[in-house]
Short mmCIF file of C-alpha atoms and ligand atoms in Angstrom, two decimals:
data_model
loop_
_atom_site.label_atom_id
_atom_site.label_comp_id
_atom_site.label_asym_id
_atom_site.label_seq_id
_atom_site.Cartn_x
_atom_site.Cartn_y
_atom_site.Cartn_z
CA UNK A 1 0.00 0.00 0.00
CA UNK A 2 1.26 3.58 -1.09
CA UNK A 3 0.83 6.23 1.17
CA UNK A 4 0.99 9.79 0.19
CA UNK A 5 0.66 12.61 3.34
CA UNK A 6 0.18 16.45 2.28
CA UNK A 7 2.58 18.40 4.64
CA UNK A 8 2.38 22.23 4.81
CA UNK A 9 5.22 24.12 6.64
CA UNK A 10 3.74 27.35 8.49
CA UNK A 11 5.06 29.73 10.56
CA UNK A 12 4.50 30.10 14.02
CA UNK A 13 0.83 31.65 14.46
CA UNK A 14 1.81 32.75 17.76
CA UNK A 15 4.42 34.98 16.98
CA UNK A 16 3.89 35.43 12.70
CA UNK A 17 3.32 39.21 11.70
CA UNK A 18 1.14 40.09 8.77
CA UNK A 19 2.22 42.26 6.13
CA UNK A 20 -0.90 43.84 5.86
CA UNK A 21 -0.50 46.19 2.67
CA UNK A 22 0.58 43.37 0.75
CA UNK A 23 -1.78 40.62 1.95
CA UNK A 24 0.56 38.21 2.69
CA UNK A 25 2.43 36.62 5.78
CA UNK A 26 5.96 37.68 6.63
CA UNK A 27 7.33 34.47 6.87
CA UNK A 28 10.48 35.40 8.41
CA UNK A 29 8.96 37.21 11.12
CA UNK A 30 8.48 33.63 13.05
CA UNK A 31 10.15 30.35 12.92
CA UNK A 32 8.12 27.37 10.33
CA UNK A 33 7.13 23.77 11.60
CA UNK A 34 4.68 21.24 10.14
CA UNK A 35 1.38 22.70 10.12
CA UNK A 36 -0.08 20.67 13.48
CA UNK A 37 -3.09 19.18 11.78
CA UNK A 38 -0.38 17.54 9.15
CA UNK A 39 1.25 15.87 12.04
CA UNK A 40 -1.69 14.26 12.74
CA UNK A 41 -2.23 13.46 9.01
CA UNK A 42 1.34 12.18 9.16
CA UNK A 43 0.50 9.97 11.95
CA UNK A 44 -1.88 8.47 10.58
CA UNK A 45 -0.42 7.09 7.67
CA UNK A 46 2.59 5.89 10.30
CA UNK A 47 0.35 3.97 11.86
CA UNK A 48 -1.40 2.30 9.01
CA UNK A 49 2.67 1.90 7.44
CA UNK A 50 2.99 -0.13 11.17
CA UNK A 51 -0.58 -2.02 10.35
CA UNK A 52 0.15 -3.22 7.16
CA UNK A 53 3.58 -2.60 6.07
CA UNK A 54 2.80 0.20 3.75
CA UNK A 55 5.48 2.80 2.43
CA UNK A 56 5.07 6.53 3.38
CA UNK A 57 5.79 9.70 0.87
CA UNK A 58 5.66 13.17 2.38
CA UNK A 59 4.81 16.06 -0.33
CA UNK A 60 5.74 19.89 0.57
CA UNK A 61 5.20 22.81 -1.87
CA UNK A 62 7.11 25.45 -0.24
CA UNK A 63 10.25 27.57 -0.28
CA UNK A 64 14.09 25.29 -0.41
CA UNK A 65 14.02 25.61 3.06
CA UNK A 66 10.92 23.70 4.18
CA UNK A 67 13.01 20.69 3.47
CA UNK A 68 13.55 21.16 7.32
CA UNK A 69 9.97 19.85 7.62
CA UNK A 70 10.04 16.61 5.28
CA UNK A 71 13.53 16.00 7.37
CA UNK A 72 11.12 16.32 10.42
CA UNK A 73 8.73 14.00 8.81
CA UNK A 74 11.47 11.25 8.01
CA UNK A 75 12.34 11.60 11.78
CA UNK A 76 8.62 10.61 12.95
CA UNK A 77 8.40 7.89 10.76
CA UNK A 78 8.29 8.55 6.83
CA UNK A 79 9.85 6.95 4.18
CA UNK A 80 10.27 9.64 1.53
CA UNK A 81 10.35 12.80 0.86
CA UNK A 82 8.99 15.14 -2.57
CA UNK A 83 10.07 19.11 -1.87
CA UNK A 84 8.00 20.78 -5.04
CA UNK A 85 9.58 24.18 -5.19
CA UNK A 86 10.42 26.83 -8.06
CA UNK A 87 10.00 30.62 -7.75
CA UNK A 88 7.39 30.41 -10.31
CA UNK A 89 4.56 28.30 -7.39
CA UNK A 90 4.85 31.45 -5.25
CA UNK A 91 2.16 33.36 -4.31
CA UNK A 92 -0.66 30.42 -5.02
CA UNK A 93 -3.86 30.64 -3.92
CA UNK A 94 -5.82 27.16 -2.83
CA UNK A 95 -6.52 26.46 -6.69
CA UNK A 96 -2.69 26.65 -7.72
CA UNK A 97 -1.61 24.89 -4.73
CA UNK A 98 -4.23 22.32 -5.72
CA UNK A 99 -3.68 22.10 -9.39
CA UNK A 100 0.50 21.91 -8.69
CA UNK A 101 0.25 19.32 -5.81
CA UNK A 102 -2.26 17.33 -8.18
CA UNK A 103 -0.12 17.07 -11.21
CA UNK A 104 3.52 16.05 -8.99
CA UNK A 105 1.62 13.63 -7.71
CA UNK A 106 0.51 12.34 -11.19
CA UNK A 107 3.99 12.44 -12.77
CA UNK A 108 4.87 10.55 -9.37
CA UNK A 109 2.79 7.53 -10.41
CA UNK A 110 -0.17 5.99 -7.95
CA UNK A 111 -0.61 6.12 -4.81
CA UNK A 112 -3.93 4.13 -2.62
CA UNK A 113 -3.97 6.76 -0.24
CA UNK A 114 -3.36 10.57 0.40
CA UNK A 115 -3.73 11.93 3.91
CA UNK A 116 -4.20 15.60 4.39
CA UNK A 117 -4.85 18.07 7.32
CA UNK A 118 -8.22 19.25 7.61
CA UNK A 119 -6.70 22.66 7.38
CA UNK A 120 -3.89 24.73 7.57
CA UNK A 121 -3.14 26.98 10.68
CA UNK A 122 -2.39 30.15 8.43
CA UNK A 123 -4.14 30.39 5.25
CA UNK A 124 -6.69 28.29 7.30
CA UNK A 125 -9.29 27.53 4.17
CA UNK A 126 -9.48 24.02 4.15
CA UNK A 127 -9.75 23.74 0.81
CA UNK A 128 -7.03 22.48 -0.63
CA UNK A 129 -7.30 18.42 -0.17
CA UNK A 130 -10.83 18.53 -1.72
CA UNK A 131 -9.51 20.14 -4.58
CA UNK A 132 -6.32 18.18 -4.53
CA UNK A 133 -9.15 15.03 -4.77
CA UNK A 134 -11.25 16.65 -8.15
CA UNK A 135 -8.07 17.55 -9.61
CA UNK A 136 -7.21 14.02 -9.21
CA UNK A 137 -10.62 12.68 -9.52
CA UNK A 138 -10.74 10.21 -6.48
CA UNK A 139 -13.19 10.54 -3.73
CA UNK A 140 -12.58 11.99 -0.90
CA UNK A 141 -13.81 12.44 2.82
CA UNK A 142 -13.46 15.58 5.33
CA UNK A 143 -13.27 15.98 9.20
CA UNK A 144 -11.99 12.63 9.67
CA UNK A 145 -11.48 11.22 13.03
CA UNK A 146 -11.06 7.60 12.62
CA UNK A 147 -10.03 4.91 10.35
CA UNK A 148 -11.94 1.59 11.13
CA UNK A 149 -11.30 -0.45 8.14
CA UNK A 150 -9.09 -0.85 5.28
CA UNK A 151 -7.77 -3.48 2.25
CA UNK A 152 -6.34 -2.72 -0.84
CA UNK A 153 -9.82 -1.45 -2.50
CA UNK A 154 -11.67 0.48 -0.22
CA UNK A 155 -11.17 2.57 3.27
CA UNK A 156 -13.60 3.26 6.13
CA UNK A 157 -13.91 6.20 8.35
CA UNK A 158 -15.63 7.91 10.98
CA UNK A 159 -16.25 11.13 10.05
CA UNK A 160 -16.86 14.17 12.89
CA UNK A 161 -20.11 15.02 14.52
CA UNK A 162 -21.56 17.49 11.86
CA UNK A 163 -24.57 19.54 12.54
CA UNK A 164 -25.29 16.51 15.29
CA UNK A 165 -24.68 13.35 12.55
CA UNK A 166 -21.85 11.00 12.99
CA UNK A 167 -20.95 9.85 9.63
CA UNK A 168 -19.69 6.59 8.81
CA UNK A 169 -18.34 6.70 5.15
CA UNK A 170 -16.48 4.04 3.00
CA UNK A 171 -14.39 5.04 -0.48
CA UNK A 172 -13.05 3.14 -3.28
CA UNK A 173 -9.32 3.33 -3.36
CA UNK A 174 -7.64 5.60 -4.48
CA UNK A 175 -8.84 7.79 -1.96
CA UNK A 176 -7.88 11.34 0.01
CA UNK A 177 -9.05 11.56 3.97
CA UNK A 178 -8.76 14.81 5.68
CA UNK A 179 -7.93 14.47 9.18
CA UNK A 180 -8.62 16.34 12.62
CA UNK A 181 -6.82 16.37 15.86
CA UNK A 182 -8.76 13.83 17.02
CA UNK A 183 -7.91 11.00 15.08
CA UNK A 184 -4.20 10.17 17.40
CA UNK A 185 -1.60 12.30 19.32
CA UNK A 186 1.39 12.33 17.46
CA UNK A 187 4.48 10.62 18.36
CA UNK A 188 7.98 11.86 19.19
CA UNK A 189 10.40 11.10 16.75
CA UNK A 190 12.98 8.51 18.39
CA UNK A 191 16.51 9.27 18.28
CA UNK A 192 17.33 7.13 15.74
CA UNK A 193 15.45 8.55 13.07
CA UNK A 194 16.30 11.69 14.22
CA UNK A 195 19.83 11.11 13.79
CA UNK A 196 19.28 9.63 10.70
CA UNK A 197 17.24 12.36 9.46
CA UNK A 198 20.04 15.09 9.54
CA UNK A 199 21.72 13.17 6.43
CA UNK A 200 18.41 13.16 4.74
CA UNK A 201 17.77 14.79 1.16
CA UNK A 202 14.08 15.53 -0.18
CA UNK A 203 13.66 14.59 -4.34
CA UNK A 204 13.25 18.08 -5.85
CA UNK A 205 10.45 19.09 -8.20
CA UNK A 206 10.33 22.10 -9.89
CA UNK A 207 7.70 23.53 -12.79
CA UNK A 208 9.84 22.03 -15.79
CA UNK A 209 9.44 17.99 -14.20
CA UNK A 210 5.59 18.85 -14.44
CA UNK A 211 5.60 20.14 -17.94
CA UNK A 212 3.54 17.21 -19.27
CA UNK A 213 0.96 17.85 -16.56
CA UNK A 214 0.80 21.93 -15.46
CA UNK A 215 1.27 24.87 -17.66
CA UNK A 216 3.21 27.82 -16.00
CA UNK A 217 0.00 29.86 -16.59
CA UNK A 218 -1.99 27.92 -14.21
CA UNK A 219 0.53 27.92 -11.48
CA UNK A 220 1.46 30.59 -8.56
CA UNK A 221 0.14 34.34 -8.67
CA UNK A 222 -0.47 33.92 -12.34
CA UNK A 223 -2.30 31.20 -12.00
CA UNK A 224 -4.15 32.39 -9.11
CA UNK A 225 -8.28 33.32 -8.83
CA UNK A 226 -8.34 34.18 -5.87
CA UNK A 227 -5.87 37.52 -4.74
CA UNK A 228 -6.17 38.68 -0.70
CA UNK A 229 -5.58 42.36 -1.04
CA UNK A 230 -5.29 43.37 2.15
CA UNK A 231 -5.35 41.60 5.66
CA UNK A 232 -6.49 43.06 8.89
CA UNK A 233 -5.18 42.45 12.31
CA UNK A 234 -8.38 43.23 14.45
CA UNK A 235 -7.60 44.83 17.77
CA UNK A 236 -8.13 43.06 21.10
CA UNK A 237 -11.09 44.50 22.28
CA UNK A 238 -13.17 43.85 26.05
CA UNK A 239 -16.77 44.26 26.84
CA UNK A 240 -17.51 45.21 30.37
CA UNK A 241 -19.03 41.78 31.74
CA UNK A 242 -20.37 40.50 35.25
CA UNK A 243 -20.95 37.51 36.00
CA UNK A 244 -24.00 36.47 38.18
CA UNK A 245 -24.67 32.94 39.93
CA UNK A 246 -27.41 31.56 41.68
CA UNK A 247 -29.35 35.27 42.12
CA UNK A 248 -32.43 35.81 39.94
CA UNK A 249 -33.31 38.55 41.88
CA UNK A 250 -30.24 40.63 41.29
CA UNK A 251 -30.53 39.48 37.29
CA UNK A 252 -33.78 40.82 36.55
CA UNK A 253 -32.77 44.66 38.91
CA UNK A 254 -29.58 44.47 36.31
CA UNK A 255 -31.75 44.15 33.40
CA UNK A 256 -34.47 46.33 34.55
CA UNK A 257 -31.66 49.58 34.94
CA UNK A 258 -29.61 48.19 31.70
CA UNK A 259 -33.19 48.34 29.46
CA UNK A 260 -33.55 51.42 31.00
CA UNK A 261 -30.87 53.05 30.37
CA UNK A 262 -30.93 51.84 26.68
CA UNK A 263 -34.51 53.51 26.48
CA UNK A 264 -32.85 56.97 27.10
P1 LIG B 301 -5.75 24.40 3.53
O1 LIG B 301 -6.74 24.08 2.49
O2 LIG B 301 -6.28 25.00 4.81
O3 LIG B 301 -4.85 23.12 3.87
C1 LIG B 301 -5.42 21.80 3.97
C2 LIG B 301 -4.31 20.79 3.84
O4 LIG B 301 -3.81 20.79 2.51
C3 LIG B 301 -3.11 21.00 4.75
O5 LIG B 301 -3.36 20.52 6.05
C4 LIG B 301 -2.05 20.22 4.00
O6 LIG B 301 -2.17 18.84 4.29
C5 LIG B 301 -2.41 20.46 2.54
N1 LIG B 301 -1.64 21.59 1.98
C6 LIG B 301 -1.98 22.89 1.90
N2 LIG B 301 -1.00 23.60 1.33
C7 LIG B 301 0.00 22.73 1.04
C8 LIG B 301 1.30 22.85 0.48
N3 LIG B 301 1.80 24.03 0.08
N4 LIG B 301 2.06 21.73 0.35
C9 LIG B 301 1.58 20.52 0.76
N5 LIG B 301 0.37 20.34 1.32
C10 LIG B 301 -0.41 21.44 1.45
N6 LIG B 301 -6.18 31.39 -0.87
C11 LIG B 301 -7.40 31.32 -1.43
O7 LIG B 301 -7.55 30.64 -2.45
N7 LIG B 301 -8.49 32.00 -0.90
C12 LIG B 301 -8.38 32.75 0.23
O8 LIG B 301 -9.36 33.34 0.68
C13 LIG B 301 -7.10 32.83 0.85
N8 LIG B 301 -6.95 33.57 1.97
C14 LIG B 301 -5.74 33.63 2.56
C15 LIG B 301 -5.58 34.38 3.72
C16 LIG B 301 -4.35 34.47 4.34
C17 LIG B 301 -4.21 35.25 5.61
C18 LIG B 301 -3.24 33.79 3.80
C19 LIG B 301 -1.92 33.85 4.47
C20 LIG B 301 -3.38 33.04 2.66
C21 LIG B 301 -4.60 32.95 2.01
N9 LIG B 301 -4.76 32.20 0.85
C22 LIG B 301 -6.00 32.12 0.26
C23 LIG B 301 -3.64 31.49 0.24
C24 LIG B 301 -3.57 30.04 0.76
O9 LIG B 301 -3.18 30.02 2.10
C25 LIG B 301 -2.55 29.33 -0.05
O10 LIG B 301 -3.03 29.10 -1.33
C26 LIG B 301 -2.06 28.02 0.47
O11 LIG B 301 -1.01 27.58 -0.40
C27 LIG B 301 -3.07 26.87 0.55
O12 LIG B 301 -4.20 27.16 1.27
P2 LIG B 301 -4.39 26.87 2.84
O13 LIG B 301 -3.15 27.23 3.56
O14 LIG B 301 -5.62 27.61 3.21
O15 LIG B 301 -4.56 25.29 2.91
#
């Protein structure tokens, strides 16, 4: 069985700045790690790879230097590693991410399964795996929190309490799954692997290995619907609160003044 997991490498949300003019996230501003749902995508596949012996490819579009994050990914338990990166993906929106990721993994050959993150932490759409799934035309299932079956032609899995349904869904293979948090606590990386990682080196793809798949038109800005013009920071703001327990009395004298005083 050939696993494929989607990896994105974001920057610390906690510390990130925005450039707001521009639209776009100062990357440098913060230090990058696997986007945290990933892990949990990456997980996943490790533990099906300990289930059933399958082998584990981690895909990153991203700048040279996210090839920290598919060394990261070798450490907790993958066993390769596809960087996709050329000036000319920059500035993608969903679709371009979607429509480059899609035709890599067509020149890569076939995989039975691609694992994704339900989302990432800073463009945050959640978009990109479904369209990763038309592009490729498999099915595909969101909000996953739990595989309970699989063999080489379909997967099932327990998909998240929506709108109060628990879904249980089952997909021919070849197949993408879009994982939550829920679905395992990733693992530390043993020392091993981490060691081992250090001397690893990702496969390099740029636009000109695609050629037969993706025009350059349809890739990064260019190829881009979707353009944020401008993002806003909003300021912290606190409303005046107080909390009552266990007084009914005092509630309804509160309200009483507050309607009041909004009648004025
Ligand atoms: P999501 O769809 O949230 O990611 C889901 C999963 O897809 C991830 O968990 C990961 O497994 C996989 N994945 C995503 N990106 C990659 C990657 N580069 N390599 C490998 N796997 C990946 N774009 C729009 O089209 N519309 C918008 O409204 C929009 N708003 C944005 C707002 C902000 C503040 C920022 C910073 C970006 C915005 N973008 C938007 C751009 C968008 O973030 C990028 O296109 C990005 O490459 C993919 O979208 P996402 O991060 O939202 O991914």
């Amino acid at each position: 069985m050939n696993i494929l997991v989607l990896v994105k490498e974001v920057p610390d949300m906690t510390k990130v700045k925005f450039d707001c003019e521009k639209g776009i996230v100062d990357r440098s501003s913060a230090e990058s790690e696997i986007n945290p749902f990933d892990m949990n995508a990456l997980q996943a596949a490790v533990n099906l790879k300990n289930t059933w012996g399958a082998s584990v490819t981690v895909l990153t579009m991203g700048p040279p230097k996210s090839e920290r994050s598919l060394r990261d990914a070798y450490a907790r338990g993958a066993d390769r590693l596809i960087m996709l990166t050329d000036r000319r993906f920059g500035g993608a929106d969903t679709c371009a991410t979607a429509m480059t990721l899609s035709s890599a993994i067509k020149s890569m050959g076939s995989f039975d399964l691609i694992i994704c993150g339900e989302k990432s932490v800073d463009g945050d759409t959640a978009q990109v795996g479904a369209e990763v799934a038309e592009f490729l035309d498999i099915p595909h299932a969101y909000y996953v929190e739990n595989i309970t079956d699989l063999n080489e032609n379909e997967i099932t899995v327990s998909v998240e309490n929506i709108c109060g349904s628990r879904q249980t869904r089952k997909l021919k293979l070849p197949a993408l799954i879009a994982v939550t948090k829920n679905i395992n606590s990733p693992q530390l990386p043993t020392v091993n692997r981490k060691l081992k990682s250090l001397e690893m080196e990702a496969q390099r793809m740029g636009l000109d290995d695609l050629s037969c798949f993706i025009s350059e038109e349809d890739t990064g800005f260019r190829g881009s619907p979707t353009k944020v013009s401008k993002i806003e920071v909003p300021e912290p703001t606190r409303r005046e609160s107080l909390i009552i327990r266990d007084d009914y009395q005092k509630f309804c004298e509160i309200m009483k003044t507050e309607i009041f005083k909004s009648r004025r």
